[in-house]
Amino acid sequence: MSNKYKSGEVIVRAATKHDMSAVAEMIQELADYEKMSDGPKLSIKDLVHDGFEKQPPVFFCKVAEKHNENILGYAIYFPVYSTWEGRALMLEDLYVRMNERRRGVGRLLFDAVAKEASATGCCRLDFHVLEWNPACSFYESKGAVNLTNKEQWCYYRLTGDALRDFAKDG
């Protein structure tokens, strides 16, 4: 196992549109890791448009960087609203490059997003994790609750033809 980074060796900052090439590459790495290689459909241009040209932005992104040179990981998140509790953030992706794992980078990214949620008055930070992902124990150690186990929430998605058919017939 690699050594943890020393304090200040890695910084987490707001991503810029110039980081989207590295982020797109890591989105594919994450899809490969999750055994869903054919999943990503977005281009770098899509990421730049949705995150930096569209107002308000569709998503926000933080990157972890070592010495202003290598992007080691990213977190993409966006605002959501709970009808029971109000403002919240949804963490869509948190990814650290394979060779940088277990060095504290994921913790730095997660902490940065959680701090932003708290600082902006959000009531919670929501995220999904595949049940076989070893990061589950990390999130639980931070106080996260597995809602599938606790409250029996099922997560559904309507996409592609099903979404178009419903919209047309609904």
mmCIF file of C-alpha atoms in Angstrom:
data_model
loop_
_atom_site.group_PDB
_atom_site.id
_atom_site.type_symbol
_atom_site.label_atom_id
_atom_site.label_comp_id
_atom_site.label_asym_id
_atom_site.label_seq_id
_atom_site.Cartn_x
_atom_site.Cartn_y
_atom_site.Cartn_z
ATOM 1 C CA MET A 1 0.000 0.000 0.000
ATOM 2 C CA SER A 2 1.199 3.523 -0.808
ATOM 3 C CA ASN A 3 1.885 6.068 1.899
ATOM 4 C CA LYS A 4 -0.693 8.701 2.740
ATOM 5 C CA TYR A 5 -0.024 12.156 1.376
ATOM 6 C CA LYS A 6 1.283 14.707 3.850
ATOM 7 C CA SER A 7 -0.850 17.688 4.778
ATOM 8 C CA GLY A 8 -0.778 20.279 1.992
ATOM 9 C CA GLU A 9 0.695 17.909 -0.601
ATOM 10 C CA VAL A 10 -2.699 17.519 -2.272
ATOM 11 C CA ILE A 11 -5.174 20.342 -2.670
ATOM 12 C CA VAL A 12 -8.860 20.157 -3.506
ATOM 13 C CA ARG A 13 -10.121 23.029 -5.624
ATOM 14 C CA ALA A 14 -13.065 23.942 -7.793
ATOM 15 C CA ALA A 15 -12.569 22.462 -11.243
ATOM 16 C CA THR A 16 -12.204 24.655 -14.297
ATOM 17 C CA LYS A 17 -13.302 23.924 -17.826
ATOM 18 C CA HIS A 18 -9.662 23.090 -18.596
ATOM 19 C CA ASP A 19 -9.888 20.151 -16.155
ATOM 20 C CA MET A 20 -12.756 18.504 -18.020
ATOM 21 C CA SER A 21 -10.477 16.438 -20.259
ATOM 22 C CA ALA A 22 -8.947 14.758 -17.200
ATOM 23 C CA VAL A 23 -12.387 14.455 -15.581
ATOM 24 C CA ALA A 24 -13.833 12.809 -18.714
ATOM 25 C CA GLU A 25 -10.948 10.341 -18.692
ATOM 26 C CA MET A 26 -11.623 9.522 -15.041
ATOM 27 C CA ILE A 27 -15.375 9.171 -15.685
ATOM 28 C CA GLN A 28 -14.472 6.381 -18.098
ATOM 29 C CA GLU A 29 -12.053 4.866 -15.551
ATOM 30 C CA LEU A 30 -14.878 4.885 -12.986
ATOM 31 C CA ALA A 31 -17.250 3.211 -15.449
ATOM 32 C CA ASP A 32 -14.621 0.553 -16.133
ATOM 33 C CA TYR A 33 -14.131 0.012 -12.374
ATOM 34 C CA GLU A 34 -17.897 -0.317 -11.912
ATOM 35 C CA LYS A 35 -17.999 -2.874 -14.747
ATOM 36 C CA MET A 36 -20.133 -0.521 -16.882
ATOM 37 C CA SER A 37 -17.631 0.508 -19.557
ATOM 38 C CA ASP A 38 -20.320 1.392 -22.098
ATOM 39 C CA GLY A 39 -22.096 3.741 -19.678
ATOM 40 C CA PRO A 40 -20.515 7.166 -20.264
ATOM 41 C CA LYS A 41 -22.046 9.043 -23.198
ATOM 42 C CA LEU A 42 -20.910 12.601 -22.430
ATOM 43 C CA SER A 43 -18.137 14.375 -24.296
ATOM 44 C CA ILE A 44 -15.658 16.894 -22.905
ATOM 45 C CA LYS A 45 -17.697 19.528 -24.750
ATOM 46 C CA ASP A 46 -20.854 18.399 -22.888
ATOM 47 C CA LEU A 47 -19.062 18.663 -19.536
ATOM 48 C CA VAL A 48 -17.725 22.135 -20.346
ATOM 49 C CA HIS A 49 -21.148 23.337 -21.517
ATOM 50 C CA ASP A 50 -23.136 21.897 -18.609
ATOM 51 C CA GLY A 51 -20.666 22.812 -15.879
ATOM 52 C CA PHE A 52 -19.190 26.114 -17.044
ATOM 53 C CA GLU A 53 -21.217 27.728 -19.833
ATOM 54 C CA LYS A 54 -24.792 27.020 -18.767
ATOM 55 C CA GLN A 55 -26.216 29.390 -16.138
ATOM 56 C CA PRO A 56 -26.879 28.190 -13.598
ATOM 57 C CA PRO A 57 -24.458 25.296 -14.020
ATOM 58 C CA VAL A 58 -26.019 21.840 -14.151
ATOM 59 C CA PHE A 59 -23.257 20.441 -11.915
ATOM 60 C CA PHE A 60 -20.285 21.478 -9.842
ATOM 61 C CA CYS A 61 -16.947 19.702 -9.735
ATOM 62 C CA LYS A 62 -13.986 19.584 -7.408
ATOM 63 C CA VAL A 63 -10.628 18.084 -8.306
ATOM 64 C CA ALA A 64 -7.804 16.839 -6.118
ATOM 65 C CA GLU A 65 -4.449 17.897 -7.444
ATOM 66 C CA LYS A 66 -0.852 17.296 -6.453
ATOM 67 C CA HIS A 67 1.539 20.258 -6.828
ATOM 68 C CA ASN A 68 -0.564 21.964 -9.528
ATOM 69 C CA GLU A 69 0.248 19.214 -11.989
ATOM 70 C CA ASN A 70 -1.564 15.902 -11.685
ATOM 71 C CA ILE A 71 -5.289 15.570 -11.122
ATOM 72 C CA LEU A 72 -5.656 12.582 -8.826
ATOM 73 C CA GLY A 73 -9.445 12.464 -8.523
ATOM 74 C CA TYR A 74 -12.706 14.372 -8.854
ATOM 75 C CA ALA A 75 -16.134 14.807 -7.314
ATOM 76 C CA ILE A 76 -19.188 15.888 -9.306
ATOM 77 C CA TYR A 77 -22.238 17.077 -7.395
ATOM 78 C CA PHE A 78 -25.337 19.210 -7.843
ATOM 79 C CA PRO A 79 -28.111 20.796 -5.765
ATOM 80 C CA VAL A 80 -31.332 18.916 -5.072
ATOM 81 C CA TYR A 81 -34.327 19.663 -2.908
ATOM 82 C CA SER A 82 -35.949 17.557 -0.215
ATOM 83 C CA THR A 83 -39.645 18.260 0.293
ATOM 84 C CA TRP A 84 -39.181 17.204 3.913
ATOM 85 C CA GLU A 85 -35.962 19.020 4.779
ATOM 86 C CA GLY A 86 -35.067 21.576 2.072
ATOM 87 C CA ARG A 87 -31.769 22.163 0.293
ATOM 88 C CA ALA A 88 -29.439 19.227 -0.234
ATOM 89 C CA LEU A 89 -26.540 18.162 -2.433
ATOM 90 C CA MET A 90 -26.326 15.025 -4.544
ATOM 91 C CA LEU A 91 -22.827 13.620 -4.962
ATOM 92 C CA GLU A 92 -22.987 11.934 -8.373
ATOM 93 C CA ASP A 93 -19.388 10.718 -8.587
ATOM 94 C CA LEU A 94 -16.384 10.589 -6.343
ATOM 95 C CA TYR A 95 -13.424 8.960 -8.044
ATOM 96 C CA VAL A 96 -9.731 8.624 -7.268
ATOM 97 C CA ARG A 97 -7.314 7.191 -9.813
ATOM 98 C CA MET A 98 -6.432 3.577 -9.054
ATOM 99 C CA ASN A 99 -2.768 4.250 -8.250
ATOM 100 C CA GLU A 100 -3.736 7.054 -5.828
ATOM 101 C CA ARG A 101 -6.222 5.131 -3.697
ATOM 102 C CA ARG A 102 -5.783 4.595 0.029
ATOM 103 C CA ARG A 103 -3.627 7.722 0.284
ATOM 104 C CA GLY A 104 -6.278 10.093 1.663
ATOM 105 C CA VAL A 105 -7.361 11.675 -1.642
ATOM 106 C CA GLY A 106 -10.937 10.361 -1.524
ATOM 107 C CA ARG A 107 -11.300 11.600 2.058
ATOM 108 C CA LEU A 108 -10.150 15.078 0.990
ATOM 109 C CA LEU A 109 -12.665 15.180 -1.871
ATOM 110 C CA PHE A 110 -15.520 13.832 0.255
ATOM 111 C CA ASP A 111 -14.724 16.258 3.074
ATOM 112 C CA ALA A 112 -14.659 19.203 0.634
ATOM 113 C CA VAL A 113 -18.105 18.375 -0.772
ATOM 114 C CA ALA A 114 -19.552 17.710 2.700
ATOM 115 C CA LYS A 115 -18.155 21.032 3.946
ATOM 116 C CA GLU A 116 -19.710 22.817 0.983
ATOM 117 C CA ALA A 117 -23.061 21.186 1.698
ATOM 118 C CA SER A 118 -22.880 22.334 5.305
ATOM 119 C CA ALA A 119 -21.623 25.841 4.457
ATOM 120 C CA THR A 120 -24.421 26.412 1.924
ATOM 121 C CA GLY A 121 -27.180 25.428 4.341
ATOM 122 C CA CYS A 122 -27.893 21.983 2.967
ATOM 123 C CA CYS A 123 -29.696 19.529 5.221
ATOM 124 C CA ARG A 124 -27.917 16.503 3.787
ATOM 125 C CA LEU A 125 -25.523 15.046 1.235
ATOM 126 C CA ASP A 126 -26.969 12.177 -0.794
ATOM 127 C CA PHE A 127 -24.959 9.657 -2.814
ATOM 128 C CA HIS A 128 -25.197 6.135 -4.194
ATOM 129 C CA VAL A 129 -22.550 3.449 -3.860
ATOM 130 C CA LEU A 130 -22.522 0.010 -5.447
ATOM 131 C CA GLU A 131 -22.954 -2.538 -2.670
ATOM 132 C CA TRP A 132 -19.692 -4.332 -3.493
ATOM 133 C CA ASN A 133 -17.607 -1.141 -3.443
ATOM 134 C CA PRO A 134 -15.143 -1.171 -0.519
ATOM 135 C CA ALA A 135 -15.763 2.576 -0.101
ATOM 136 C CA CYS A 136 -19.052 1.695 1.666
ATOM 137 C CA SER A 137 -17.149 1.138 4.904
ATOM 138 C CA PHE A 138 -15.422 4.530 4.506
ATOM 139 C CA TYR A 139 -18.748 6.344 4.106
ATOM 140 C CA GLU A 140 -20.278 4.479 7.038
ATOM 141 C CA SER A 141 -17.258 5.423 9.174
ATOM 142 C CA LYS A 142 -18.107 9.064 8.394
ATOM 143 C CA GLY A 143 -21.654 8.574 9.684
ATOM 144 C CA ALA A 144 -23.429 7.897 6.375
ATOM 145 C CA VAL A 145 -26.497 5.675 6.593
ATOM 146 C CA ASN A 146 -27.354 2.991 4.028
ATOM 147 C CA LEU A 147 -30.963 3.956 3.267
ATOM 148 C CA THR A 148 -31.680 0.679 1.484
ATOM 149 C CA ASN A 149 -31.001 -1.190 4.716
ATOM 150 C CA LYS A 150 -32.493 1.363 7.105
ATOM 151 C CA GLU A 151 -35.561 2.664 5.279
ATOM 152 C CA GLN A 152 -35.999 0.219 2.364
ATOM 153 C CA TRP A 153 -35.769 2.947 -0.291
ATOM 154 C CA CYS A 154 -35.531 1.621 -3.856
ATOM 155 C CA TYR A 155 -33.710 3.742 -6.407
ATOM 156 C CA TYR A 156 -35.409 3.793 -9.836
ATOM 157 C CA ARG A 157 -34.479 5.263 -13.186
ATOM 158 C CA LEU A 158 -36.500 5.922 -16.352
ATOM 159 C CA THR A 159 -34.268 6.261 -19.441
ATOM 160 C CA GLY A 160 -34.108 6.017 -23.206
ATOM 161 C CA ASP A 161 -37.135 4.615 -24.994
ATOM 162 C CA ALA A 162 -39.064 4.111 -21.744
ATOM 163 C CA LEU A 163 -38.647 7.794 -20.880
ATOM 164 C CA ARG A 164 -39.563 8.956 -24.387
ATOM 165 C CA ASP A 165 -42.580 6.607 -24.549
ATOM 166 C CA PHE A 166 -43.835 7.760 -21.167
ATOM 167 C CA ALA A 167 -43.400 11.420 -22.073
ATOM 168 C CA LYS A 168 -45.245 10.871 -25.352
ATOM 169 C CA ASP A 169 -48.075 8.785 -23.876
ATOM 170 C CA GLY A 170 -48.234 10.356 -20.414
#
